[in-house]
mmCIF file of C-alpha atoms in Angstrom:
data_model
loop_
_atom_site.group_PDB
_atom_site.id
_atom_site.type_symbol
_atom_site.label_atom_id
_atom_site.label_comp_id
_atom_site.label_asym_id
_atom_site.label_seq_id
_atom_site.Cartn_x
_atom_site.Cartn_y
_atom_site.Cartn_z
ATOM 1 C CA MET A 8 31.054 33.017 -133.120
ATOM 2 C CA ASN A 9 27.678 32.191 -131.643
ATOM 3 C CA SER A 10 27.251 32.230 -127.875
ATOM 4 C CA PRO A 11 25.611 29.230 -126.293
ATOM 5 C CA ARG A 12 21.961 29.818 -125.645
ATOM 6 C CA LEU A 13 21.031 29.974 -121.990
ATOM 7 C CA PRO A 14 18.109 27.877 -120.835
ATOM 8 C CA GLN A 15 14.836 29.632 -120.199
ATOM 9 C CA ALA A 16 13.701 30.177 -116.628
ATOM 10 C CA PRO A 17 11.060 27.707 -115.492
ATOM 11 C CA ALA A 18 7.428 28.792 -115.435
ATOM 12 C CA GLY A 19 6.636 30.629 -112.226
ATOM 13 C CA PHE A 20 10.235 31.788 -111.706
ATOM 14 C CA ARG A 21 10.060 35.375 -110.527
ATOM 15 C CA SER A 22 13.613 36.669 -110.391
ATOM 16 C CA VAL A 23 17.082 36.087 -109.066
ATOM 17 C CA ALA A 24 16.317 38.663 -106.378
ATOM 18 C CA HIS A 25 13.433 36.493 -105.213
ATOM 19 C CA CYS A 26 15.770 33.510 -104.832
ATOM 20 C CA ALA A 27 18.277 35.559 -102.865
ATOM 21 C CA ALA A 28 15.687 35.978 -100.112
ATOM 22 C CA MET A 29 16.149 32.300 -99.225
ATOM 23 C CA PRO A 30 19.820 31.988 -98.200
ATOM 24 C CA LEU A 31 21.666 28.762 -97.770
ATOM 25 C CA PRO A 32 21.822 28.078 -94.008
ATOM 26 C CA PHE A 33 25.184 28.890 -92.377
ATOM 27 C CA GLU A 34 25.661 25.312 -91.254
ATOM 28 C CA TYR A 35 25.692 24.214 -94.905
ATOM 29 C CA GLN A 36 27.663 27.206 -96.190
ATOM 30 C CA ASN A 37 30.505 26.730 -93.738
ATOM 31 C CA PRO A 38 30.375 23.239 -92.244
ATOM 32 C CA THR A 39 34.140 22.952 -91.912
ATOM 33 C CA LEU A 40 34.415 26.258 -90.070
ATOM 34 C CA GLN A 41 31.542 25.307 -87.789
ATOM 35 C CA PHE A 42 33.127 21.915 -87.050
ATOM 36 C CA GLU A 43 36.527 23.479 -86.376
ATOM 37 C CA ARG A 44 34.926 25.839 -83.854
ATOM 38 C CA PHE A 45 33.300 22.867 -82.133
ATOM 39 C CA MET A 46 36.605 20.947 -82.052
ATOM 40 C CA VAL A 47 38.413 23.938 -80.542
ATOM 41 C CA ASP A 48 35.720 24.170 -77.856
ATOM 42 C CA ALA A 49 35.965 20.423 -77.165
ATOM 43 C CA ARG A 50 39.758 20.682 -76.948
ATOM 44 C CA ASP A 51 39.564 23.631 -74.563
ATOM 45 C CA CYS A 52 36.814 22.121 -72.396
ATOM 46 C CA ALA A 53 38.914 18.968 -71.968
ATOM 47 C CA GLY A 54 42.139 20.870 -71.354
ATOM 48 C CA LEU A 55 43.865 19.161 -74.273
ATOM 49 C CA PRO A 56 46.637 20.963 -76.161
ATOM 50 C CA THR A 57 45.500 20.142 -79.728
ATOM 51 C CA THR A 58 42.357 19.394 -81.698
ATOM 52 C CA ASN A 59 44.143 16.285 -82.992
ATOM 53 C CA MET A 60 44.200 15.003 -79.408
ATOM 54 C CA ALA A 61 40.534 15.942 -79.010
ATOM 55 C CA TRP A 62 39.492 14.037 -82.154
ATOM 56 C CA ASN A 63 39.355 10.539 -80.623
ATOM 57 C CA MET A 64 37.643 11.924 -77.534
ATOM 58 C CA VAL A 65 34.890 13.489 -79.658
ATOM 59 C CA VAL A 66 34.507 10.335 -81.768
ATOM 60 C CA GLY A 67 34.416 8.228 -78.615
ATOM 61 C CA VAL A 68 31.790 10.378 -76.877
ATOM 62 C CA LEU A 69 29.537 10.433 -79.939
ATOM 63 C CA HIS A 70 29.864 6.709 -80.645
ATOM 64 C CA ALA A 71 29.519 5.698 -76.983
ATOM 65 C CA PHE A 72 26.214 7.560 -76.885
ATOM 66 C CA ARG A 73 25.036 6.173 -80.221
ATOM 67 C CA LYS A 74 25.590 2.565 -79.143
ATOM 68 C CA ARG A 75 23.043 3.100 -76.353
ATOM 69 C CA LEU A 76 20.256 4.101 -78.748
ATOM 70 C CA THR A 77 17.968 2.315 -81.159
ATOM 71 C CA VAL A 78 18.288 3.276 -84.829
ATOM 72 C CA PRO A 79 15.238 5.601 -84.739
ATOM 73 C CA GLN A 80 16.492 7.243 -81.536
ATOM 74 C CA ALA A 81 19.963 7.765 -82.983
ATOM 75 C CA LEU A 82 18.554 9.247 -86.179
ATOM 76 C CA ALA A 83 16.395 11.652 -84.182
ATOM 77 C CA PHE A 84 19.456 12.731 -82.204
ATOM 78 C CA ALA A 85 21.579 13.057 -85.350
ATOM 79 C CA ALA A 86 18.986 15.379 -86.863
ATOM 80 C CA VAL A 87 19.791 18.113 -84.310
ATOM 81 C CA LEU A 88 23.559 17.949 -84.822
ATOM 82 C CA PRO A 89 25.519 20.217 -87.150
ATOM 83 C CA PRO A 90 26.363 18.502 -90.481
ATOM 84 C CA VAL A 91 29.958 17.376 -89.873
ATOM 85 C CA THR A 92 29.240 16.324 -86.295
ATOM 86 C CA ARG A 93 26.197 14.438 -87.608
ATOM 87 C CA ALA A 94 28.373 12.628 -90.139
ATOM 88 C CA LEU A 95 30.864 11.725 -87.416
ATOM 89 C CA PHE A 96 28.039 10.494 -85.187
ATOM 90 C CA ILE A 97 26.802 8.017 -87.799
ATOM 91 C CA GLU A 98 30.124 6.931 -89.339
ATOM 92 C CA ASP A 99 31.029 3.225 -89.022
ATOM 93 C CA TRP A 100 27.651 2.498 -87.433
ATOM 94 C CA PRO A 101 26.824 -1.199 -87.023
ATOM 95 C CA ILE A 102 23.060 -0.606 -87.223
ATOM 96 C CA ASP A 103 22.297 -4.298 -86.813
ATOM 97 C CA GLN A 104 23.601 -4.321 -83.225
ATOM 98 C CA ALA A 105 21.119 -3.940 -80.387
ATOM 99 C CA PRO A 106 21.649 -0.989 -78.032
ATOM 100 C CA VAL A 107 23.706 -1.658 -74.919
ATOM 101 C CA PRO A 108 22.395 -0.698 -71.478
ATOM 102 C CA PHE A 109 22.932 2.977 -70.740
ATOM 103 C CA GLY A 110 25.056 2.356 -67.679
ATOM 104 C CA GLY A 111 26.753 5.298 -66.060
ATOM 105 C CA PRO A 112 29.805 7.547 -66.299
ATOM 106 C CA ALA A 113 32.349 4.760 -65.720
ATOM 107 C CA GLU A 114 30.946 2.668 -68.592
ATOM 108 C CA TRP A 115 30.666 5.726 -70.841
ATOM 109 C CA LEU A 116 34.290 6.690 -70.231
ATOM 110 C CA ALA A 117 35.483 3.122 -70.857
ATOM 111 C CA ASP A 118 33.715 3.184 -74.232
ATOM 112 C CA VAL A 119 35.149 6.605 -75.056
ATOM 113 C CA ARG A 120 38.670 5.475 -74.225
ATOM 114 C CA ALA A 121 38.242 2.266 -76.252
ATOM 115 C CA VAL A 122 38.329 4.287 -79.498
ATOM 116 C CA ARG A 123 41.792 4.052 -81.075
ATOM 117 C CA THR A 124 43.393 3.369 -77.703
ATOM 118 C CA GLU A 125 46.945 4.021 -78.893
ATOM 119 C CA HIS A 126 46.014 7.610 -79.777
ATOM 120 C CA ASN A 127 43.279 8.338 -77.238
ATOM 121 C CA PHE A 128 43.977 11.133 -74.770
ATOM 122 C CA SER A 129 40.457 11.386 -73.338
ATOM 123 C CA PRO A 130 40.503 12.810 -69.815
ATOM 124 C CA ALA A 131 38.242 11.554 -67.036
ATOM 125 C CA ASP A 132 35.770 14.358 -67.818
ATOM 126 C CA ALA A 133 35.643 13.588 -71.569
ATOM 127 C CA VAL A 134 31.860 13.156 -71.743
ATOM 128 C CA VAL A 135 31.050 16.369 -69.888
ATOM 129 C CA SER A 136 33.728 18.216 -71.870
ATOM 130 C CA VAL A 137 32.234 17.194 -75.217
ATOM 131 C CA ALA A 138 28.713 17.804 -73.907
ATOM 132 C CA THR A 139 29.674 21.320 -72.853
ATOM 133 C CA ALA A 140 31.270 22.046 -76.226
ATOM 134 C CA LEU A 141 28.474 20.466 -78.263
ATOM 135 C CA ARG A 142 25.749 22.429 -76.507
ATOM 136 C CA ARG A 143 27.454 25.633 -77.710
ATOM 137 C CA HIS A 144 26.991 24.513 -81.316
ATOM 138 C CA VAL A 145 23.431 23.185 -81.467
ATOM 139 C CA ASP A 146 19.987 24.733 -81.281
ATOM 140 C CA ALA A 147 19.328 24.470 -77.531
ATOM 141 C CA ALA A 148 15.554 24.044 -77.834
ATOM 142 C CA ALA A 149 15.806 21.355 -80.524
ATOM 143 C CA PHE A 150 18.537 19.566 -78.559
ATOM 144 C CA GLU A 151 16.456 19.499 -75.372
ATOM 145 C CA GLN A 152 13.383 18.412 -77.311
ATOM 146 C CA VAL A 153 15.148 15.403 -78.796
ATOM 147 C CA LEU A 154 16.749 14.479 -75.454
ATOM 148 C CA ALA A 155 13.267 14.507 -73.885
ATOM 149 C CA GLN A 156 12.221 11.828 -76.413
ATOM 150 C CA LEU A 157 15.174 9.563 -75.577
ATOM 151 C CA PRO A 158 15.777 7.373 -72.518
ATOM 152 C CA THR A 159 16.071 9.457 -69.344
ATOM 153 C CA GLU A 160 19.799 8.684 -69.108
ATOM 154 C CA ALA A 161 20.378 10.599 -72.362
ATOM 155 C CA SER A 162 19.907 13.940 -70.606
ATOM 156 C CA ARG A 163 22.391 12.873 -67.960
ATOM 157 C CA TYR A 164 24.905 11.878 -70.636
ATOM 158 C CA TRP A 165 24.703 15.301 -72.305
ATOM 159 C CA GLN A 166 24.836 17.279 -69.051
ATOM 160 C CA ALA A 167 27.107 20.263 -69.608
ATOM 161 C CA ARG A 168 29.626 21.540 -67.122
ATOM 162 C CA PRO A 169 28.013 24.269 -64.971
ATOM 163 C CA ALA A 170 28.817 27.808 -66.153
ATOM 164 C CA GLN A 171 31.525 29.493 -64.135
#
């Protein structure tokens, strides 16, 4: 029986060892693990008993922030998020709607709690809880750089809880 013939390596291909020097980034190798770690942090920061209870809080915080940005601003912000968090940030996005005024913590929390109200357990400190958790899972320099390009209120929105 004849074995199938393997394709020839493309011109300029050096070796498999050469390719191994360029690993797949962790965030793409293990996006589910990375997201689970973020959800556990969000749960713990908010004092919620389960990640299921934290889910609507995280969705609410991400979407409440997104609705205050233009499309280019939101895409710039999404670019610094880990893959699954990025996908959650842009899901169900009505990109034809104009941004709403940034407002303040009371308006942010109302928007967070408006997500799936019958299953939303977001505490009063939901935004700061998610901000604290998220900052543990992003590149700090890239995150600050993108926040500096957004409206000044964006930095206030993503203010983490002070370290204890």
